[in-house]
Structures are given as structure tokens and as C-alpha cells.
Amino acid sequence: MTIEVTLGDEADAVGAVRDKLVAEGVPAALAAGDPALWGPQAQPEAAIRLGWLGLPNTSRELLPQIATLVERARAAGLDHVVLAGMGGSSLAPEVICATEDVPLTVLDTTDPHQVRRALADRLDRTIVVVSSKSGGTVETDSHRRVYEQAFRDAGIDPAERIVVVTDPGSPLERTANEAGYPVVLADPNVGGRYSALTAFGLVPSALAGADVTKLLDDAAAVAPLLAQDEGNPGLDLGALLGAQALRGRDKLILRDAMSDITGLPDWIEQLIAESTGKEGKGVLPVVGAEAAEADDQFLVSIGPDSGTTVDGPLGAQFLVWEYATAVAGRVLGINPFDQPNVAESKENTTRLLEEAGDGPLPTGTPMLTDGPVEVYGDVPGDLKNLADVLTWLLRSIPERGYLAIMAYLDREAAFDAAVVGEASFEEMTETWASADVATLRALLDYRTDHAVTFGWGPRFLHSTGQYHKGGPSEGVFLQVTGAVTDDVEVPGKPYTLGRLQLAQALGDLGALTSRGRPAVRLHLTDRVAGVRHLLSVAEEL
């Protein structure tokens, strides 16, 4: 079996949209890479963004070079693979390695505590993959600089430990060549979120121990079906996504069923949200919910299940979801290959850092303080405590809206402490409490029928961040930041990771508030106590 899409009770609603796509010749045209499918305005971008269709074959050219890198790493005893990358450069390898149960440390964060812990983990056996399509991603550039300094301080030549994945001609390629780092060039005709089967997905996964040849084989097995009018899983899935959004059901609940794949919804979240969330339209993926609770939601399960399901091996899933997203873009009348609002938060971050210079960032004055939690934002003056704030946010969600929780904290604290096994009981308690902020999504979801999403910052800026700004203006936003107790210098830059992280949070909050939607920042003056208090209040609502 390659892959199977079962539409369940949704088959009738999808039928008309699917039939129209077939009548217009979309399956064959898309499989052939026709850039005119999304209209004249999108055509120039589409013309240089359809390389993903041929990756099951073209990426095989990379396998000998990848095998050489793997052999060299094994010979040197480098068994701790760190991936420095954001968005499409990190999400696919994370799913690939989790599915194959091979260890990979992913750094898609500016949280100094998370980065510092990675630096302390087996540096003498570490190989770092620095992945950036543009070559200028600020988070990834910071990680490269930090690891270069750490290697030098340990008497290790960075050229023996750093591998670069980037597009041809990028600033990162030039930097890598000057430093003597091995470089693997990705297909420039593939956008970041469609890059799972390019060098961005394959290089770190292979170094970690994943079978990337099988990944390509599974994708190649489903590829011929994508040109067909019948028995085309990508067409069925794309018609479903588009048809549901046209009906006002634009919240996609993604559920992990009994599948051999681990963590695919996180990858799908970026692909769909960043591809469709623009021009006031879009499909918002919701990860972590178990059921569709409102009439603007619909459920798709990954793996064998009842209802609407997508079942099949990971390589095939990558290709089918990409195809389906491109189809949904045509149905919605948008360009699925651009991301017009992503740069806004980045520009805000740069401006905040430049304007502040050596001084404090413009955090503002808290509207109220409840124990270890400070509340910032334009909230009603009669709110007296944190419970009032959370209740007000939930009540502010519009009829067909959603709540987005965005946490600029350390997402790996609990996991890493448990794995390393060297933490004291007190440290273990502290790290588990810090990571548990993700459970806030479930606590608030329980108290509303509206969709509730959760994203780790700045990771989500490369996924749902586009939807927040370019999609329907119906979001309510809850941002969580925390005090930094152990910062990390960024060599060659005038900021630390903690300062960059806070500037990113403030920059994104500014982009959201400029759209007139309710947005609140909760700042934890003590991360552990703050998370405990926040969860305790949420439980009692």
C-alpha cells in the first residue's frame, strides 16, 4: 500500500469540488508542474516553486554525498546530531527521526536555556547541521555562531563538526566555503515548507540514522497516482481541504491515530497554515485536539481510524499533503507558495533591537500583576487578576474565531532532563513544570468550543505566524514570555539569545495588535512558579 485517503462522511461535500478540479484538468496539469494553475499573479512564484513534484527522483542524486557525510561522522564517533534550522528546515527532519526512533536534537529556538543545555550535551561527539534556505535566518545564524565559539573553546576545529545545507548562492554558502564546511545544496525551486524530501529533510535525518532512501522510495510509489483523475489521494485530500474552507469549516483538527508515524501534524500545521493563510482566507490546522467541536471545524486522522483518514508511509504522506495543499490553494483562489506576512514580525524584531541599542527593550508597563505573572496588553481596566484575563480572552473569541497560545519558553526542558538523567529531583521538578506550559492549550480548550492552538516561539512564526496575520481576522492571542536566568552571548552580534527572544516576542505582538485583535502578553518573572500559577488558575476557571 502506498497511501489511502478515506473521506468518510465528507465525501458528498467534497464531490462537487473534486469534479470541478477534474473537469479543469488540474490533476494532470499539477503533476506536470503547470505554474498557471493559481492565476497570473501567482504564476511567477509558482514557476520557481514546483520542484517538489520531482523530488522522489531528483533527490536521489544527493544520496552518495549524504552517504559520505554519514561515513565520515561515524568514523569520527560523532553520534550526537544537532540540527540548527527553522520551519521547513527543522520540522520534517524532526518527524522523520521521531518516526524512525533515531535521536536528533533540534534547535529551532532562541531560548537560551534550551540552547545552553544542547551545548552541554556531548560536545565532543557533536556534529551540527546548519540549515537555512535563505542563508540569513537570524535564529540559525545565531546557533552557528554559538557552536563555532563552543567548538573553538573546546579545542575543536568547527570545520570538522559543522555541515551546511542551503540554497545555491546564499550568504550561508559563501560563509561555509570560506570556513571550509561541507556544503550540501538544496533544490532552489522548492520552498521551505515543501522541502521535506530535499537536502533539508534528508541530510540531518541520515546523519541521525534514518533510512532516507526508503523515504524517497515511498514517495516515488505514490507519485504516479498524482496525475490521475481517479484514485488520486492528493486530489481527494486537496478537494476536502478546499471544499471545507469554502463551506466555512476552516479549522482542521489533526489527530494522531494508531499510526507508525510520530509527530506528522506539526509538519502539516506549517505546510497548510503558511500556504493558505493569506488574503483573509485559509485553513487553520489545530494540533492536539481530539475532536471537532464546532461547525467551523472538521477532523482528519493520521493513520487508520474511523471518519476521514490519511494512512500510509511517511514519504508518501509528505508528497500527498504537499500536493493537496497546492490543490487547496487553487480552490481558495490564493497562491500557496508565497508567505507575504512572514517578514513583518522579523522586521519588527530588527527595528526593536536597533532602536533599543544597549538599552532595555520597550516592554511597557504591566496592566496588573498576579503573583509571578505580569500581564501586558490593552485589557479592560476592571480585570483584577489572571483568572479575569483568561476569562476575558476566551469570551473575546469571535463566533468563528480561535485562540492562539504562543509560548516563548524552553520547549525541551522536561524531555532533556529526563533523558540525560543527571538532574536532581528539584531540577527535574523545575524542568517538568517549565515544559508543562503546553498543557495550557488543553485546559483552555476544555473551556471553549472554539479552536485553540499552541505554538512555541519563535518556531511558530515560520508556520501559523503567517495565518495569524494573513488569514481571517478572527484570532485572539495569548503570548507567554519568561525571565532569563542563564543567557547566551551571540558571538559577533550586539545581542544575546535572551534579548533576541524577547525582541521576537515583542515584534510579533506588535504585528498582531496592529490588526486590532485582542492580544495579551503574560510575562513569568519566575518561569517555574509562573507556569505553576498559570496552570493552577486555568484549571480553576
Tab-separated table of C-alpha atoms in Angstrom, residues 297-492:
chain	number	residue	atom	x	y	z
A	297	GLN	CA	-14.125	22.625	12.417
A	298	PHE	CA	-13.513	19.292	10.717
A	299	LEU	CA	-11.408	16.304	11.745
A	300	VAL	CA	-8.761	14.380	9.811
A	301	SER	CA	-6.944	11.462	11.429
A	302	ILE	CA	-3.417	10.393	10.539
A	303	GLY	CA	-3.439	6.602	10.411
A	304	PRO	CA	-6.226	4.010	10.411
A	305	ASP	CA	-9.294	5.348	12.165
A	306	SER	CA	-12.970	5.994	11.617
A	307	GLY	CA	-14.177	9.000	9.634
A	308	THR	CA	-11.808	10.959	7.407
A	309	THR	CA	-8.301	9.496	7.454
A	310	VAL	CA	-4.953	9.686	5.675
A	311	ASP	CA	-2.984	6.467	6.064
A	312	GLY	CA	0.322	5.449	4.561
A	313	PRO	CA	4.127	5.661	4.980
A	314	LEU	CA	5.841	8.924	5.802
A	315	GLY	CA	7.488	9.619	2.446
A	316	ALA	CA	4.158	9.217	0.673
A	317	GLN	CA	2.405	11.377	3.271
A	318	PHE	CA	4.864	14.210	2.662
A	319	LEU	CA	4.206	14.253	-1.078
A	320	VAL	CA	0.428	13.809	-0.832
A	321	TRP	CA	-0.052	16.584	1.734
A	322	GLU	CA	2.082	18.940	-0.380
A	323	TYR	CA	0.021	18.146	-3.480
A	324	ALA	CA	-3.213	18.532	-1.510
A	325	THR	CA	-2.123	21.916	-0.172
A	326	ALA	CA	-1.376	23.130	-3.691
A	327	VAL	CA	-4.838	21.925	-4.795
A	328	ALA	CA	-6.488	23.661	-1.838
A	329	GLY	CA	-4.737	26.877	-2.831
A	330	ARG	CA	-6.351	26.718	-6.249
A	331	VAL	CA	-9.778	26.030	-4.750
A	332	LEU	CA	-9.421	29.032	-2.413
A	333	GLY	CA	-8.026	31.274	-5.118
A	334	ILE	CA	-4.719	32.038	-3.371
A	335	ASN	CA	-1.024	31.471	-4.100
A	336	PRO	CA	0.095	28.509	-1.968
A	337	PHE	CA	3.803	29.248	-2.468
A	338	ASP	CA	4.286	32.739	-1.021
A	339	GLN	CA	4.232	33.997	2.570
A	340	PRO	CA	3.586	37.732	2.296
A	341	ASN	CA	3.222	38.459	6.019
A	342	VAL	CA	6.055	36.408	7.499
A	343	ALA	CA	8.638	39.182	7.139
A	344	GLU	CA	6.578	41.609	9.232
A	345	SER	CA	7.495	40.167	12.610
A	346	LYS	CA	11.140	39.774	11.539
A	347	GLU	CA	11.302	43.427	10.520
A	348	ASN	CA	9.723	44.469	13.815
A	349	THR	CA	12.325	42.437	15.700
A	350	THR	CA	15.211	44.044	13.830
A	351	ARG	CA	13.791	47.517	14.382
A	352	LEU	CA	13.281	46.944	18.120
A	353	LEU	CA	16.864	45.742	18.565
A	354	GLU	CA	18.311	48.619	16.564
A	355	GLU	CA	16.242	51.306	18.257
A	356	ALA	CA	16.939	49.986	21.772
A	357	GLY	CA	20.692	49.804	21.225
A	358	ASP	CA	22.255	48.894	24.562
A	359	GLY	CA	19.174	49.982	26.473
A	360	PRO	CA	16.158	47.985	27.614
A	361	LEU	CA	13.622	46.730	25.110
A	362	PRO	CA	10.249	48.533	25.149
A	363	THR	CA	8.303	46.001	27.184
A	364	GLY	CA	5.821	48.547	28.530
A	365	THR	CA	4.178	48.614	31.931
A	366	PRO	CA	2.181	45.647	33.236
A	367	MET	CA	-1.557	46.252	33.455
A	368	LEU	CA	-1.663	44.035	36.500
A	369	THR	CA	0.489	41.530	38.350
A	370	ASP	CA	-0.800	38.256	39.764
A	371	GLY	CA	1.951	36.552	41.765
A	372	PRO	CA	4.826	35.596	39.420
A	373	VAL	CA	2.819	36.579	36.310
A	374	GLU	CA	2.795	40.086	34.839
A	375	VAL	CA	0.010	40.942	32.395
A	376	TYR	CA	0.705	43.279	29.464
A	377	GLY	CA	-1.768	44.426	26.847
A	378	ASP	CA	-4.819	46.518	26.173
A	379	VAL	CA	-7.182	44.787	28.585
A	380	PRO	CA	-10.283	46.211	30.273
A	381	GLY	CA	-9.496	48.173	33.399
A	382	ASP	CA	-11.882	46.177	35.578
A	383	LEU	CA	-9.872	42.951	35.270
A	384	LYS	CA	-8.383	42.248	38.672
A	385	ASN	CA	-6.360	39.060	38.308
A	386	LEU	CA	-5.094	36.390	35.950
A	387	ALA	CA	-8.358	34.449	36.052
A	388	ASP	CA	-10.201	37.569	34.861
A	389	VAL	CA	-7.719	37.975	31.995
A	390	LEU	CA	-8.048	34.387	30.787
A	391	THR	CA	-11.843	34.551	31.051
A	392	TRP	CA	-11.887	37.813	29.078
A	393	LEU	CA	-9.728	36.302	26.340
A	394	LEU	CA	-11.981	33.262	25.997
A	395	ARG	CA	-15.061	35.460	25.822
A	396	SER	CA	-13.381	37.679	23.210
A	397	ILE	CA	-13.113	34.885	20.649
A	398	PRO	CA	-15.499	35.747	17.800
A	399	GLU	CA	-18.187	33.341	16.622
A	400	ARG	CA	-15.957	31.634	14.059
A	401	GLY	CA	-12.666	32.565	15.687
A	402	TYR	CA	-9.832	30.864	17.530
A	403	LEU	CA	-7.429	31.349	20.429
A	404	ALA	CA	-3.699	31.082	19.715
A	405	ILE	CA	-1.320	30.462	22.618
A	406	MET	CA	2.291	31.380	21.825
A	407	ALA	CA	4.987	30.456	24.350
A	408	TYR	CA	8.487	31.915	24.090
A	409	LEU	CA	9.953	29.438	26.542
A	410	ASP	CA	12.065	26.261	26.607
A	411	ARG	CA	10.051	23.512	24.914
A	412	GLU	CA	12.524	20.700	25.591
A	413	ALA	CA	13.270	21.205	29.260
A	414	ALA	CA	11.354	18.248	30.660
A	415	PHE	CA	12.339	15.831	27.925
A	416	ASP	CA	16.046	16.560	28.047
A	417	ALA	CA	16.264	16.411	31.846
A	418	ALA	CA	14.560	13.039	31.852
A	419	VAL	CA	16.777	11.638	29.111
A	420	VAL	CA	20.059	12.942	30.411
A	421	GLY	CA	19.175	11.523	33.798
A	422	GLU	CA	21.687	13.696	35.611
A	423	ALA	CA	19.326	16.241	37.134
A	424	SER	CA	18.463	16.347	40.796
A	425	PHE	CA	14.889	15.805	41.945
A	426	GLU	CA	14.494	19.555	42.398
A	427	GLU	CA	15.845	20.235	38.893
A	428	MET	CA	13.597	17.570	37.399
A	429	THR	CA	10.571	19.136	39.095
A	430	GLU	CA	11.614	22.539	37.795
A	431	THR	CA	12.079	21.439	34.186
A	432	TRP	CA	8.864	19.443	34.071
A	433	ALA	CA	6.966	22.453	35.355
A	434	SER	CA	8.533	24.682	32.701
A	435	ALA	CA	7.676	22.384	29.809
A	436	ASP	CA	4.152	21.791	31.053
A	437	VAL	CA	3.046	25.206	29.821
A	438	ALA	CA	1.937	23.303	26.686
A	439	THR	CA	-0.875	21.783	28.731
A	440	LEU	CA	-2.419	25.250	28.879
A	441	ARG	CA	-3.871	24.531	25.426
A	442	ALA	CA	-5.886	21.590	26.729
A	443	LEU	CA	-7.030	23.469	29.832
A	444	LEU	CA	-8.368	26.410	27.840
A	445	ASP	CA	-9.693	24.204	25.038
A	446	TYR	CA	-11.833	22.437	27.649
A	447	ARG	CA	-13.499	25.764	28.460
A	448	THR	CA	-14.487	26.751	24.932
A	449	ASP	CA	-15.889	25.170	21.779
A	450	HIS	CA	-13.642	27.389	19.696
A	451	ALA	CA	-10.376	26.106	18.268
A	452	VAL	CA	-7.313	26.593	20.482
A	453	THR	CA	-3.821	26.324	19.026
A	454	PHE	CA	-0.437	26.242	20.748
A	455	GLY	CA	2.915	27.277	19.297
A	456	TRP	CA	6.433	27.537	20.650
A	457	GLY	CA	8.066	30.821	19.754
A	458	PRO	CA	9.818	31.681	17.550
A	459	ARG	CA	9.212	28.298	15.914
A	460	PHE	CA	5.549	29.035	15.148
A	461	LEU	CA	6.473	32.278	13.343
A	462	HIS	CA	7.559	30.051	10.461
A	463	SER	CA	4.220	28.210	10.412
A	464	THR	CA	0.977	29.543	11.887
A	465	GLY	CA	2.536	33.004	12.140
A	466	GLN	CA	1.573	33.664	8.517
A	467	TYR	CA	-2.031	32.586	9.141
A	468	HIS	CA	-2.308	34.828	12.222
A	469	LYS	CA	-1.561	37.878	10.107
A	470	GLY	CA	-2.734	36.961	6.613
A	471	GLY	CA	-5.671	34.660	7.313
A	472	PRO	CA	-9.161	35.580	8.504
A	473	SER	CA	-9.031	38.331	11.129
A	474	GLU	CA	-10.655	36.250	13.835
A	475	GLY	CA	-7.814	35.308	16.175
A	476	VAL	CA	-7.366	36.085	19.863
A	477	PHE	CA	-3.770	35.850	21.059
A	478	LEU	CA	-2.143	34.836	24.341
A	479	GLN	CA	1.634	35.209	24.424
A	480	VAL	CA	3.795	33.837	27.249
A	481	THR	CA	7.354	35.026	27.874
A	482	GLY	CA	9.691	34.302	30.772
A	483	ALA	CA	12.607	35.761	32.692
A	484	VAL	CA	16.038	34.618	31.512
A	485	THR	CA	18.400	33.458	34.228
A	486	ASP	CA	21.257	31.973	32.174
A	487	ASP	CA	21.705	33.872	28.918
A	488	VAL	CA	23.901	33.010	25.929
A	489	GLU	CA	26.070	35.508	24.062
A	490	VAL	CA	25.854	35.514	20.262
A	491	PRO	CA	29.432	35.982	19.027
A	492	GLY	CA	29.792	38.882	16.638
